[in-house]
Amino acid sequence: MPELDKVLFTLNEGEISDIVETEYGYHIVRVDKIIPPSFKPFKEVKEHIKKTLTARRHNEAYNEMVSKLEKDADIQIFEDRLHKASD
């Protein structure tokens, strides 16, 4: 909610906001603690990134293969046989 973001990022630790109106109603917020941003060294996240990208590529390739198989498949449904089998 951009309205809350504007207020939250102007407050210091321990401060309480005025009333903030958003699409969800009215809010009063308090900043208990400000945690500075931190970054992990690339060496620490490299394997995780590789696994994530590999999984994404596999998923995309799988979805493409399924779509192609569905498109190229000659699927016929014999309604009369389905009804006979269920009787």
C-alpha atoms as a PDB file:
ATOM      1  CA  MET A   1       0.000   0.000   0.000  1.00  0.00           C
ATOM      2  CA  PRO A   2       1.783   3.113  -1.199  1.00  0.00           C
ATOM      3  CA  GLU A   3       0.046   5.323   1.360  1.00  0.00           C
ATOM      4  CA  LEU A   4       1.540   3.313   4.226  1.00  0.00           C
ATOM      5  CA  ASP A   5       4.948   3.109   2.553  1.00  0.00           C
ATOM      6  CA  LYS A   6       5.149   6.902   2.386  1.00  0.00           C
ATOM      7  CA  VAL A   7       4.487   7.158   6.111  1.00  0.00           C
ATOM      8  CA  LEU A   8       6.554   4.175   7.251  1.00  0.00           C
ATOM      9  CA  PHE A   9       9.717   5.256   5.481  1.00  0.00           C
ATOM     10  CA  THR A  10       9.593   8.729   7.042  1.00  0.00           C
ATOM     11  CA  LEU A  11       9.280   7.515  10.641  1.00  0.00           C
ATOM     12  CA  ASN A  12      12.192   6.882  12.991  1.00  0.00           C
ATOM     13  CA  GLU A  13      12.413   4.068  15.540  1.00  0.00           C
ATOM     14  CA  GLY A  14       9.791   4.425  18.257  1.00  0.00           C
ATOM     15  CA  GLU A  15       7.687   6.960  16.355  1.00  0.00           C
ATOM     16  CA  ILE A  16       3.954   6.572  15.819  1.00  0.00           C
ATOM     17  CA  SER A  17       2.220   7.843  12.704  1.00  0.00           C
ATOM     18  CA  ASP A  18      -0.826  10.001  12.377  1.00  0.00           C
ATOM     19  CA  ILE A  19      -3.938   8.315  11.003  1.00  0.00           C
ATOM     20  CA  VAL A  20      -3.326   6.990   7.482  1.00  0.00           C
ATOM     21  CA  GLU A  21      -6.221   6.280   5.136  1.00  0.00           C
ATOM     22  CA  THR A  22      -5.896   3.477   2.569  1.00  0.00           C
ATOM     23  CA  GLU A  23      -8.340   1.513   0.460  1.00  0.00           C
ATOM     24  CA  TYR A  24      -8.572  -0.947   3.391  1.00  0.00           C
ATOM     25  CA  GLY A  25      -9.522   1.616   6.007  1.00  0.00           C
ATOM     26  CA  TYR A  26      -7.670   3.724   8.551  1.00  0.00           C
ATOM     27  CA  HIS A  27      -4.336   2.787  10.107  1.00  0.00           C
ATOM     28  CA  ILE A  28      -1.954   3.974  12.792  1.00  0.00           C
ATOM     29  CA  VAL A  29       1.521   2.460  12.621  1.00  0.00           C
ATOM     30  CA  ARG A  30       4.511   2.401  14.940  1.00  0.00           C
ATOM     31  CA  VAL A  31       8.092   1.673  13.957  1.00  0.00           C
ATOM     32  CA  ASP A  32       9.581  -0.617  16.583  1.00  0.00           C
ATOM     33  CA  LYS A  33      12.883  -1.292  14.877  1.00  0.00           C
ATOM     34  CA  ILE A  34      14.624  -0.331  11.658  1.00  0.00           C
ATOM     35  CA  ILE A  35      16.656  -3.154  10.164  1.00  0.00           C
ATOM     36  CA  PRO A  36      19.244  -1.940   7.673  1.00  0.00           C
ATOM     37  CA  PRO A  37      19.306  -3.748   4.327  1.00  0.00           C
ATOM     38  CA  SER A  38      21.904  -6.439   3.935  1.00  0.00           C
ATOM     39  CA  PHE A  39      23.315  -8.304   0.985  1.00  0.00           C
ATOM     40  CA  LYS A  40      24.809 -11.766   0.871  1.00  0.00           C
ATOM     41  CA  PRO A  41      28.022 -12.265  -1.055  1.00  0.00           C
ATOM     42  CA  PHE A  42      27.533 -13.802  -4.490  1.00  0.00           C
ATOM     43  CA  LYS A  43      29.504 -16.890  -3.436  1.00  0.00           C
ATOM     44  CA  GLU A  44      26.857 -17.612  -0.782  1.00  0.00           C
ATOM     45  CA  VAL A  45      23.904 -17.405  -3.160  1.00  0.00           C
ATOM     46  CA  LYS A  46      25.462 -18.693  -6.382  1.00  0.00           C
ATOM     47  CA  GLU A  47      24.314 -22.322  -5.968  1.00  0.00           C
ATOM     48  CA  HIS A  48      20.796 -21.281  -4.991  1.00  0.00           C
ATOM     49  CA  ILE A  49      20.564 -19.045  -8.072  1.00  0.00           C
ATOM     50  CA  LYS A  50      21.822 -21.851 -10.314  1.00  0.00           C
ATOM     51  CA  LYS A  51      19.288 -24.312  -8.889  1.00  0.00           C
ATOM     52  CA  THR A  52      16.451 -21.815  -9.240  1.00  0.00           C
ATOM     53  CA  LEU A  53      17.306 -20.974 -12.854  1.00  0.00           C
ATOM     54  CA  THR A  54      17.792 -24.640 -13.760  1.00  0.00           C
ATOM     55  CA  ALA A  55      14.427 -25.554 -12.233  1.00  0.00           C
ATOM     56  CA  ARG A  56      12.777 -22.685 -14.110  1.00  0.00           C
ATOM     57  CA  ARG A  57      14.299 -23.816 -17.423  1.00  0.00           C
ATOM     58  CA  HIS A  58      13.224 -27.420 -16.817  1.00  0.00           C
ATOM     59  CA  ASN A  59       9.705 -26.279 -15.999  1.00  0.00           C
ATOM     60  CA  GLU A  60       9.514 -24.136 -19.145  1.00  0.00           C
ATOM     61  CA  ALA A  61      10.843 -26.993 -21.311  1.00  0.00           C
ATOM     62  CA  TYR A  62       8.348 -29.410 -19.736  1.00  0.00           C
ATOM     63  CA  ASN A  63       5.433 -27.027 -20.341  1.00  0.00           C
ATOM     64  CA  GLU A  64       6.506 -26.494 -23.959  1.00  0.00           C
ATOM     65  CA  MET A  65       6.752 -30.257 -24.498  1.00  0.00           C
ATOM     66  CA  VAL A  66       3.305 -30.883 -22.992  1.00  0.00           C
ATOM     67  CA  SER A  67       1.789 -28.108 -25.118  1.00  0.00           C
ATOM     68  CA  LYS A  68       3.363 -29.531 -28.266  1.00  0.00           C
ATOM     69  CA  LEU A  69       2.188 -33.059 -27.438  1.00  0.00           C
ATOM     70  CA  GLU A  70      -1.345 -31.812 -26.780  1.00  0.00           C
ATOM     71  CA  LYS A  71      -1.351 -29.831 -30.031  1.00  0.00           C
ATOM     72  CA  ASP A  72       0.005 -32.705 -32.133  1.00  0.00           C
ATOM     73  CA  ALA A  73      -2.055 -35.446 -30.473  1.00  0.00           C
ATOM     74  CA  ASP A  74      -4.922 -37.045 -32.362  1.00  0.00           C
ATOM     75  CA  ILE A  75      -7.345 -37.472 -29.492  1.00  0.00           C
ATOM     76  CA  GLN A  76     -10.783 -38.879 -30.198  1.00  0.00           C
ATOM     77  CA  ILE A  77     -13.521 -39.274 -27.634  1.00  0.00           C
ATOM     78  CA  PHE A  78     -16.154 -41.901 -28.369  1.00  0.00           C
ATOM     79  CA  GLU A  79     -19.118 -40.765 -26.276  1.00  0.00           C
ATOM     80  CA  ASP A  80     -21.205 -43.858 -27.133  1.00  0.00           C
ATOM     81  CA  ARG A  81     -18.490 -46.175 -25.817  1.00  0.00           C
ATOM     82  CA  LEU A  82     -18.150 -44.122 -22.638  1.00  0.00           C
ATOM     83  CA  HIS A  83     -21.857 -44.483 -21.952  1.00  0.00           C
ATOM     84  CA  LYS A  84     -21.757 -48.256 -22.609  1.00  0.00           C
ATOM     85  CA  ALA A  85     -18.812 -48.675 -20.248  1.00  0.00           C
ATOM     86  CA  SER A  86     -20.571 -46.800 -17.453  1.00  0.00           C
ATOM     87  CA  ASP A  87     -23.781 -48.894 -17.722  1.00  0.00           C
END
